[in-house]
Amino acid sequence: MHYLSTRGQTQPHTFSEAVEAGLAPDGGLFLPESLPSIADKLPAWSKLSYPQLAAEFFTLFAPEISNAEWHQLTAEAYRRFDSPDVAPLKKITDKTYVLELFHGPTLAFKDFALQLLGLLYKRQVQHSGKRLSVLGATSGDTGSAAIHGCLGRDGITIFILYPNGRVAPLQERQMACTGADNVFAIPVPGTFDDAQRVVKDTFGDTAFASSVNLSAVNSINIARVLAQCVYYIWACLRLPEDVRATAEYVVPTGNFGNVLAGWLAQQMGMPAGSFRVATNQNDILHRFFSSGEYSQSEVHPSHAPSMDIQAASNFERFLYYILGQDSARVREVMSQIKSGAPFTIRLPHTSLRSTRMDDDTIVKVIAQMWKDWQYVLDPHTACAFTDMAQDRVSVVLATASPAKFPEVVRQATGSEPTHPTLEALKSKPLKTWPMAADVSAVKDFIRQQTSHGTKA
Ligand SMILES: Cc1ncc(COP(=O)(O)O)c(C=O)c1O
Ligand SMILES: N[C@@H](CCOP(=O)(O)O)C(=O)O
């Protein structure tokens, strides 16, 4: 299996090479050259545990890693999840299920991919003998999950940029209170989009990237998206058989990696009816899916801060497919997006629809779900609970634990959810490395911190 860039100007890469590079050297995003069909494997897969399912799935995409090794990797990656199901599917009503994706070490869905990616990095360092510099941008959850995937791993230094003052206080503590000397939590001025732009431009200097062995932890890294496909298949196989083909997956959306993973699983043959892109008030994707117009506007801080995003990076992968895998056209559209100019396309029929939710409604939805079902939602997951399909089952992806966002939940329910790992962080010293949102400053800093050489 080879991986091609959405922009068509990069040589085919193996899985390991694509994971190591993160972003393709031509600035595009890697995708498998073709999507395998999984439909005939589902009956056998329905009997597997979560780690076993993940191992079988990844074997299709990275045959250069043996099936036995994949089983070891996934058993290790999901060992620290605090639910025996790893991703429990809870039935709320006959029509509504919640797929809880917050049972990993940092209490958000990012742990599914980043616990595994941390192990792939460890494997890579062992095989190559070279140190790795891992770089990412976060609006709160990717950063903490990436840091906890890499924490204490020899030969890996991790740098995470985040918008100063725009992530939740406990998310910041998860990144900045580890005390680990291979972790750098870097607040920068501006929004998540500014941080992500600096990260992408840093990768854009390919000479620099290869001099420090730079790899990407954001969902620009194809391993992230593939690992996120697995929980859709898991959920599908836990639904009653007669509702699988029509079920709607409702996905709180920011950078578009999560919903893209579900849509890709459907393209591979996972039965599904539709996907709903559920945004907060930063609704560029909702406007796009309802009108075909993509026009960027200012980011407004919201109660669901991890979704305060306007420049969703995985949108490029989706564009590649809806533009008929025409890389020249992708390059054209991406340069138009980069210039800030709006564009409109005639949307082909897809299984995606969208909704948005403002902050007042987020609070009301959390309050209502608590009152009706004694179920506590986090503010990101709350964005899913609008315009629920009447004619089919909905599977809502619960992307974070409410304990990460106690203030908003208290406003809605009157009490603050807690979690022992978050409580423990409150008394720890915070160590951050504030910096300008500037590529040269970031490159200098990475060089300085890794100047002791590239040998692991
Ligand atoms: C809690 C939470 N929900 C939803 C999202 C949106 O997911 P995606 O960026 O994959 O669209 C994020 C951030 O990515 C998040 O941290
Ligand atoms: N909401 C995310 C933003 C980055 O998304 P990613 O999936 O591309 O890493 C976050 O929590 O950082």
Coordinates of C-alpha atoms and ligand atoms in Angstrom, one line a residue:
M1 CA 0.0 0.0 0.0
H2 CA 1.4 3.4 -1.0
Y3 CA 0.3 6.9 0.1
L4 CA -0.1 9.8 -2.3
S5 CA -0.3 13.5 -1.6
T6 CA -3.5 15.4 -2.3
R7 CA -1.4 17.9 -4.2
G8 CA 0.1 15.2 -6.5
Q9 CA 3.7 16.5 -6.4
T10 CA 5.2 14.0 -3.9
Q11 CA 6.6 10.5 -4.7
P12 CA 4.5 7.7 -3.3
H13 CA 5.4 6.9 0.3
T14 CA 5.0 3.7 2.4
F15 CA 2.8 3.9 5.5
S16 CA 5.9 4.4 7.8
E17 CA 7.4 7.1 5.6
A18 CA 4.0 8.9 5.4
V19 CA 3.7 8.8 9.2
E20 CA 7.2 9.9 9.7
A21 CA 6.8 12.9 7.3
G22 CA 3.4 13.9 8.6
L23 CA 2.7 16.6 6.0
A24 CA 3.7 15.7 2.4
P25 CA 6.7 17.7 1.1
D26 CA 4.5 19.4 -1.5
G27 CA 2.4 20.8 1.3
G28 CA -0.4 18.3 0.7
L29 CA -1.8 15.6 2.9
F30 CA -1.2 11.9 2.4
L31 CA -4.0 9.5 1.5
P32 CA -3.9 5.8 0.7
E33 CA -3.6 5.3 -3.1
S34 CA -6.8 3.3 -2.9
L35 CA -9.2 2.4 -0.2
P36 CA -9.5 -1.3 0.7
S37 CA -12.9 -2.9 0.9
I38 CA -13.8 -4.0 4.5
A39 CA -17.4 -5.1 3.9
D40 CA -16.7 -8.8 3.7
K41 CA -14.5 -8.7 6.9
L42 CA -17.1 -7.2 9.1
P43 CA -18.8 -10.4 10.3
A44 CA -15.4 -11.7 11.6
W45 CA -14.5 -8.3 12.9
S46 CA -17.6 -8.1 15.0
K47 CA -16.2 -10.8 17.4
L48 CA -13.0 -8.9 18.1
S49 CA -12.0 -6.7 21.0
Y50 CA -11.3 -3.1 20.3
P51 CA -7.5 -3.5 20.2
Q52 CA -7.8 -6.6 18.0
L53 CA -10.1 -4.7 15.6
A54 CA -7.6 -1.9 15.4
A55 CA -4.8 -4.3 14.6
E56 CA -6.7 -6.0 11.8
F57 CA -7.7 -2.7 10.3
F58 CA -4.1 -1.3 10.4
T59 CA -2.7 -4.5 8.8
L60 CA -4.6 -3.5 5.7
F61 CA -2.9 -0.1 5.5
A62 CA 0.6 -1.0 6.7
P63 CA 1.5 -4.5 5.7
E64 CA 5.2 -3.6 6.3
I65 CA 4.4 -4.0 10.0
S66 CA 3.4 -7.6 10.7
N67 CA -0.1 -8.5 11.9
A68 CA 1.5 -9.9 15.2
E69 CA 3.3 -6.6 15.8
W70 CA 0.1 -4.6 15.1
H71 CA -1.6 -6.7 17.8
Q72 CA 1.1 -5.9 20.2
L73 CA 1.0 -2.2 19.4
T74 CA -2.8 -1.8 19.7
A75 CA -2.9 -3.9 22.9
E76 CA -0.4 -1.5 24.4
A77 CA -2.1 1.6 23.0
Y78 CA -5.5 0.9 24.5
R79 CA -4.3 -0.7 27.8
R80 CA -4.7 2.5 29.7
F81 CA -8.3 3.2 28.7
D82 CA -10.6 3.1 31.7
S83 CA -13.5 1.2 30.1
P84 CA -13.2 -2.5 29.2
D85 CA -14.9 -1.7 25.9
V86 CA -12.4 1.2 25.2
A87 CA -15.1 3.0 23.3
P88 CA -18.4 2.1 25.0
L89 CA -21.6 2.7 22.9
K90 CA -24.4 3.8 25.3
K91 CA -28.0 3.7 24.3
I92 CA -29.9 6.8 25.5
T93 CA -33.2 6.2 23.6
D94 CA -34.3 3.8 20.8
K95 CA -33.2 6.5 18.4
T96 CA -30.1 7.9 20.1
Y97 CA -26.8 6.3 21.0
V98 CA -23.7 8.0 22.4
L99 CA -20.2 6.6 21.5
E100 CA -18.1 7.6 24.5
L101 CA -14.6 8.5 23.2
F102 CA -13.2 10.0 26.4
H103 CA -12.0 7.0 28.4
G104 CA -8.3 7.4 27.4
P105 CA -5.6 9.0 29.6
T106 CA -6.3 12.6 28.6
L107 CA -10.1 12.2 28.5
A108 CA -10.7 13.1 24.8
F109 CA -11.1 11.2 21.6
K110 CA -7.6 12.2 20.5
D111 CA -6.2 9.5 22.8
F112 CA -7.4 6.8 20.3
A113 CA -4.9 7.9 17.7
L114 CA -2.2 9.5 19.8
Q115 CA -1.6 6.7 22.2
L116 CA -0.9 4.6 19.1
L117 CA 1.1 7.2 17.3
G118 CA 3.4 7.6 20.4
L119 CA 4.2 3.9 20.0
L120 CA 4.8 4.1 16.3
Y121 CA 7.2 6.9 17.0
K122 CA 8.9 4.8 19.7
R123 CA 9.2 2.0 17.1
Q124 CA 10.6 4.4 14.5
V125 CA 13.3 5.7 16.9
Q126 CA 14.3 2.2 17.8
H127 CA 14.6 1.2 14.1
S128 CA 16.3 4.3 12.8
G129 CA 18.4 5.2 15.9
K130 CA 17.6 8.8 15.1
R131 CA 15.9 11.3 17.5
L132 CA 12.5 12.6 16.5
S133 CA 11.1 16.1 16.9
V134 CA 7.3 16.1 17.1
L135 CA 5.5 19.3 16.3
G136 CA 1.8 20.1 16.6
A137 CA -0.8 22.8 17.0
T138 CA -3.7 22.4 19.4
S139 CA -6.9 24.1 20.4
G140 CA -6.7 22.0 23.6
D141 CA -7.1 18.3 23.2
T142 CA -4.6 17.2 20.5
G143 CA -1.8 18.8 22.5
S144 CA -2.5 17.0 25.7
A145 CA -3.1 13.7 24.0
A146 CA 0.1 14.0 21.9
I147 CA 2.1 14.9 24.9
H148 CA 0.8 11.9 26.9
G149 CA 1.5 9.6 23.9
C150 CA 5.1 10.8 23.8
L151 CA 5.7 11.4 27.5
G152 CA 9.0 9.9 28.8
R153 CA 9.8 8.3 25.5
D154 CA 13.5 8.2 24.8
G155 CA 14.6 10.0 21.6
I156 CA 11.5 12.1 21.2
T157 CA 11.1 15.8 21.9
I158 CA 7.6 17.3 21.5
F159 CA 6.6 20.9 20.8
I160 CA 3.0 21.9 21.0
L161 CA 1.8 25.4 20.0
Y162 CA -1.6 26.6 21.3
P163 CA -3.5 29.9 21.2
N164 CA -2.7 31.8 24.4
G165 CA -5.7 32.2 26.7
R166 CA -8.0 30.3 24.3
V167 CA -7.8 26.7 25.6
A168 CA -9.6 25.6 28.7
P169 CA -7.6 26.0 31.9
L170 CA -7.5 22.2 32.6
Q171 CA -6.4 21.5 29.0
E172 CA -3.5 23.9 29.5
R173 CA -2.6 22.1 32.7
Q174 CA -2.6 18.8 31.0
M175 CA 0.0 20.1 28.6
A176 CA 2.1 22.3 30.9
C177 CA 2.2 20.4 34.2
T178 CA 3.9 17.2 33.1
G179 CA 7.3 18.2 34.5
A180 CA 8.8 16.2 31.7
D181 CA 11.9 17.6 30.0
N182 CA 11.1 16.3 26.5
V183 CA 7.8 18.3 26.5
F184 CA 7.4 22.0 25.4
A185 CA 4.0 23.6 25.8
I186 CA 4.2 26.9 23.7
P187 CA 1.4 29.5 24.0
V188 CA 1.3 31.8 21.0
P189 CA -0.8 34.9 20.3
G190 CA -3.8 34.6 18.1
T191 CA -6.1 31.7 17.3
F192 CA -5.6 27.9 16.7
D193 CA -5.6 28.7 13.0
D194 CA -2.5 30.9 13.5
A195 CA -0.8 28.2 15.5
Q196 CA -1.7 25.6 12.8
R197 CA -0.4 27.9 10.0
V198 CA 3.0 28.2 11.8
V199 CA 3.2 24.5 12.2
K200 CA 2.4 23.9 8.5
D201 CA 4.9 26.5 7.4
T202 CA 7.6 25.0 9.6
F203 CA 7.0 21.7 7.8
G204 CA 7.1 23.6 4.5
D205 CA 10.8 24.2 5.1
T206 CA 11.7 20.7 4.1
A207 CA 15.4 21.1 4.7
F208 CA 14.7 22.2 8.3
A209 CA 12.1 19.4 8.8
S210 CA 14.6 16.8 7.7
S211 CA 17.5 18.3 9.7
V212 CA 15.6 17.8 13.0
N213 CA 13.5 14.8 11.9
L214 CA 10.2 16.6 12.3
S215 CA 7.0 14.7 12.5
A216 CA 3.4 15.9 12.8
V217 CA 0.9 14.9 15.5
N218 CA -2.1 16.7 14.1
S219 CA -4.6 14.9 11.9
I220 CA -2.6 16.1 8.9
N221 CA -0.8 12.8 9.8
I222 CA -2.6 10.0 8.0
A223 CA -2.1 7.6 11.0
R224 CA -4.3 9.9 13.0
V225 CA -7.2 9.7 10.6
L226 CA -6.9 5.9 10.1
A227 CA -6.8 5.3 13.9
Q228 CA -10.0 7.3 14.1
C229 CA -11.8 5.2 11.5
V230 CA -11.6 2.2 13.9
Y231 CA -14.1 3.5 16.4
Y232 CA -16.8 4.1 13.7
I233 CA -16.4 0.4 12.6
W234 CA -16.5 -0.6 16.3
A235 CA -19.7 1.4 16.9
C236 CA -21.3 0.2 13.7
L237 CA -20.7 -3.5 14.7
R238 CA -22.4 -2.8 18.1
L239 CA -25.6 -1.4 16.6
P240 CA -28.6 -3.7 15.9
E241 CA -28.0 -5.1 12.5
D242 CA -31.2 -3.6 11.0
V243 CA -30.2 0.0 11.7
R244 CA -26.6 -0.1 10.6
A245 CA -27.1 0.9 7.0
T246 CA -29.2 4.0 7.8
A247 CA -27.6 5.2 11.0
E248 CA -26.4 8.8 11.1
Y249 CA -23.1 9.6 12.9
V250 CA -23.2 13.0 14.5
V251 CA -19.7 14.4 14.9
P252 CA -18.7 17.6 16.8
T253 CA -16.3 19.1 14.2
G254 CA -13.4 21.6 14.1
N255 CA -10.4 20.5 12.1
F256 CA -12.6 17.9 10.2
G257 CA -10.4 14.9 11.0
N258 CA -13.0 13.1 13.0
V259 CA -15.9 13.2 10.6
L260 CA -13.5 12.5 7.6
A261 CA -12.5 9.3 9.3
G262 CA -16.1 8.1 9.5
W263 CA -16.8 9.1 5.9
L264 CA -13.7 7.2 4.8
A265 CA -14.8 4.1 6.7
Q266 CA -18.1 4.4 4.8
Q267 CA -16.2 4.6 1.5
M268 CA -14.4 1.4 2.5
G269 CA -17.8 -0.4 2.9
M270 CA -18.8 0.2 6.5
P271 CA -22.6 0.4 6.5
A272 CA -23.7 3.9 7.4
G273 CA -26.5 6.2 6.3
S274 CA -25.1 9.7 6.8
F275 CA -22.7 11.9 8.8
R276 CA -23.6 15.2 10.4
V277 CA -20.9 17.8 10.7
A278 CA -21.9 19.5 14.0
T279 CA -20.1 22.9 14.4
N280 CA -20.1 25.5 17.2
Q281 CA -20.6 29.2 16.3
N282 CA -17.4 29.1 14.2
D283 CA -19.4 27.6 11.5
I284 CA -17.5 27.8 8.2
L285 CA -18.0 24.1 7.5
H286 CA -21.7 24.4 8.3
R287 CA -22.0 27.3 5.8
F288 CA -20.0 25.2 3.3
F289 CA -22.1 22.1 3.6
S290 CA -25.4 24.0 3.4
S291 CA -24.5 26.4 0.5
G292 CA -21.3 25.2 -1.2
E293 CA -19.7 28.5 -0.3
Y294 CA -16.4 28.4 1.6
S295 CA -15.7 31.8 3.1
Q296 CA -13.4 32.4 6.0
S297 CA -14.4 34.8 8.8
E298 CA -13.0 35.7 12.2
V299 CA -12.8 33.1 14.9
H300 CA -15.0 33.9 18.0
P301 CA -14.1 32.2 21.3
S302 CA -16.9 29.8 22.3
H303 CA -17.9 27.4 25.1
A304 CA -16.5 24.6 22.9
P305 CA -12.9 26.0 22.5
S306 CA -11.4 23.0 20.8
M307 CA -13.7 23.6 17.9
D308 CA -12.8 27.3 17.5
I309 CA -11.3 26.7 14.1
Q310 CA -11.9 28.3 10.6
A311 CA -9.2 26.7 8.6
A312 CA -9.9 23.0 8.9
S313 CA -6.9 21.1 7.6
N314 CA -8.6 17.8 6.7
F315 CA -11.0 19.6 4.5
E316 CA -8.2 19.3 1.9
R317 CA -8.6 15.5 1.9
F318 CA -12.3 15.7 1.4
L319 CA -11.8 18.2 -1.4
Y320 CA -9.5 15.8 -3.1
Y321 CA -12.2 13.2 -3.3
I322 CA -15.1 15.5 -4.2
L323 CA -12.9 17.1 -6.9
G324 CA -12.5 13.7 -8.5
Q325 CA -8.9 13.1 -7.1
D326 CA -7.7 15.9 -9.4
S327 CA -4.6 17.2 -7.6
A328 CA -4.1 20.1 -10.0
R329 CA -7.6 21.3 -9.0
V330 CA -6.8 20.7 -5.3
R331 CA -3.7 22.9 -5.6
E332 CA -5.8 25.7 -7.2
V333 CA -8.5 25.6 -4.6
M334 CA -6.0 25.4 -1.7
S335 CA -4.1 28.4 -3.0
Q336 CA -7.4 30.3 -3.2
I337 CA -8.1 29.3 0.4
K338 CA -4.6 30.4 1.4
S339 CA -5.2 33.8 -0.1
G340 CA -8.4 34.2 2.0
A341 CA -10.6 34.6 -1.0
P342 CA -14.0 32.8 -0.8
F343 CA -14.9 30.1 -3.3
T344 CA -18.0 28.3 -4.2
I345 CA -18.3 24.8 -5.6
R346 CA -21.3 22.8 -6.8
L347 CA -21.4 20.2 -4.0
P348 CA -21.9 16.7 -5.3
H349 CA -24.3 14.4 -3.5
T350 CA -22.5 13.1 -0.4
S351 CA -23.6 11.5 2.8
L352 CA -22.7 14.6 4.8
R353 CA -25.0 17.3 6.2
S354 CA -24.3 19.9 8.9
T355 CA -25.6 21.9 11.8
R356 CA -24.3 24.7 14.1
M357 CA -24.8 25.7 17.7
D358 CA -24.3 28.9 19.6
D359 CA -23.1 29.2 23.2
D360 CA -26.5 29.9 24.8
T361 CA -27.8 26.7 23.1
I362 CA -24.8 24.7 24.3
V363 CA -25.7 25.5 27.9
K364 CA -29.4 24.8 27.3
V365 CA -28.7 21.4 25.7
I366 CA -26.3 20.3 28.5
A367 CA -29.0 21.3 31.1
Q368 CA -31.8 19.5 29.2
M369 CA -29.8 16.3 28.7
W370 CA -29.0 16.3 32.4
K371 CA -32.7 16.9 33.3
D372 CA -34.1 14.3 30.9
W373 CA -31.5 11.6 31.0
Q374 CA -29.1 12.4 33.9
Y375 CA -26.4 12.3 31.2
V376 CA -23.7 15.0 31.4
L377 CA -22.4 16.3 28.1
D378 CA -19.2 18.3 27.5
P379 CA -19.8 21.5 25.5
H380 CA -18.3 20.0 22.3
T381 CA -20.5 17.0 22.4
A382 CA -23.5 19.2 23.2
C383 CA -23.2 20.8 19.7
A384 CA -24.4 17.4 18.3
F385 CA -27.8 17.6 20.0
T386 CA -29.7 19.6 17.5
D387 CA -31.8 18.7 14.5
M388 CA -31.7 15.0 15.4
A389 CA -32.8 12.8 12.5
Q390 CA -36.4 11.6 13.1
D391 CA -36.3 8.7 10.7
R392 CA -33.2 6.8 11.7
V393 CA -30.9 6.1 14.6
S394 CA -28.3 8.7 15.5
V395 CA -24.9 7.9 16.9
V396 CA -23.4 10.9 18.7
L397 CA -19.7 10.9 19.1
A398 CA -18.9 12.1 22.6
T399 CA -15.5 13.7 22.0
A400 CA -14.4 14.8 25.5
S401 CA -15.2 14.3 29.2
P402 CA -17.3 17.0 30.7
A403 CA -14.8 17.1 33.6
K404 CA -12.4 19.0 31.2
F405 CA -14.9 21.9 31.0
P406 CA -16.3 22.2 34.5
E407 CA -17.3 25.9 34.3
V408 CA -19.7 25.6 31.4
V409 CA -21.2 22.3 32.8
R410 CA -21.7 24.0 36.2
Q411 CA -23.6 26.9 34.5
A412 CA -25.9 24.3 32.9
T413 CA -26.4 21.7 35.7
G414 CA -25.4 23.5 38.9
S415 CA -22.5 21.2 39.7
E416 CA -19.0 20.7 38.5
P417 CA -17.9 17.3 37.2
T418 CA -14.5 16.2 38.3
H419 CA -11.9 13.5 37.4
P420 CA -9.0 12.4 39.7
T421 CA -6.4 12.9 37.0
L422 CA -7.5 16.5 36.5
E423 CA -7.8 17.2 40.2
A424 CA -4.2 16.0 40.6
L425 CA -3.0 18.6 38.1
K426 CA -4.4 21.6 40.0
S427 CA -1.6 21.7 42.5
K428 CA 1.2 21.1 40.0
P429 CA 3.5 23.9 38.7
L430 CA 2.7 25.2 35.2
K431 CA 5.7 25.5 32.8
T432 CA 5.2 27.1 29.4
W433 CA 7.4 28.6 26.7
P434 CA 5.5 31.6 25.3
M435 CA 6.6 32.6 21.8
A436 CA 5.6 34.8 18.8
A437 CA 3.4 33.0 16.2
D438 CA 6.4 33.1 14.0
V439 CA 8.0 30.3 11.9
S440 CA 11.6 31.5 12.5
A441 CA 11.1 31.8 16.2
V442 CA 9.7 28.2 16.3
K443 CA 12.4 26.8 14.1
D444 CA 15.2 28.5 16.3
F445 CA 13.6 27.1 19.4
I446 CA 13.3 23.6 18.1
R447 CA 16.9 23.8 16.9
Q448 CA 18.1 24.9 20.3
Q449 CA 16.2 22.2 22.2
T450 CA 17.4 19.5 19.9
S451 CA 21.0 20.7 19.3
H452 CA 22.4 17.8 21.3
G453 CA 22.4 15.8 18.1
T454 CA 20.1 13.6 16.1
K455 CA 21.1 10.2 17.6
A456 CA 18.5 8.7 19.9
Ligands
LIG1 C1 -13.5 17.8 22.3 C2 -13.4 18.0 20.8 N1 -14.5 17.8 20.1 C3 -14.4 17.9 18.7 C4 -13.3 18.3 18.1 C5 -13.3 18.4 16.6 O1 -12.7 17.4 16.0 P1 -12.0 17.5 14.5 O2 -11.0 18.6 14.7 O3 -11.5 16.2 14.2 O4 -13.1 18.0 13.6 C6 -12.1 18.6 18.8 C7 -10.9 19.0 18.2 O5 -10.4 18.5 17.3 C8 -12.2 18.4 20.2 O6 -11.1 18.5 20.9
LIG2 N1 -9.4 20.4 18.3 C1 -8.1 20.0 18.0 C2 -7.5 20.8 16.9 C3 -6.4 20.0 16.2 O1 -7.0 19.0 15.5 P1 -6.3 17.7 14.9 O2 -7.3 16.6 15.0 O3 -5.9 18.1 13.6 O4 -5.1 17.5 15.7 C4 -7.3 20.1 19.3 O5 -7.9 19.7 20.3 O6 -6.2 20.5 19.3

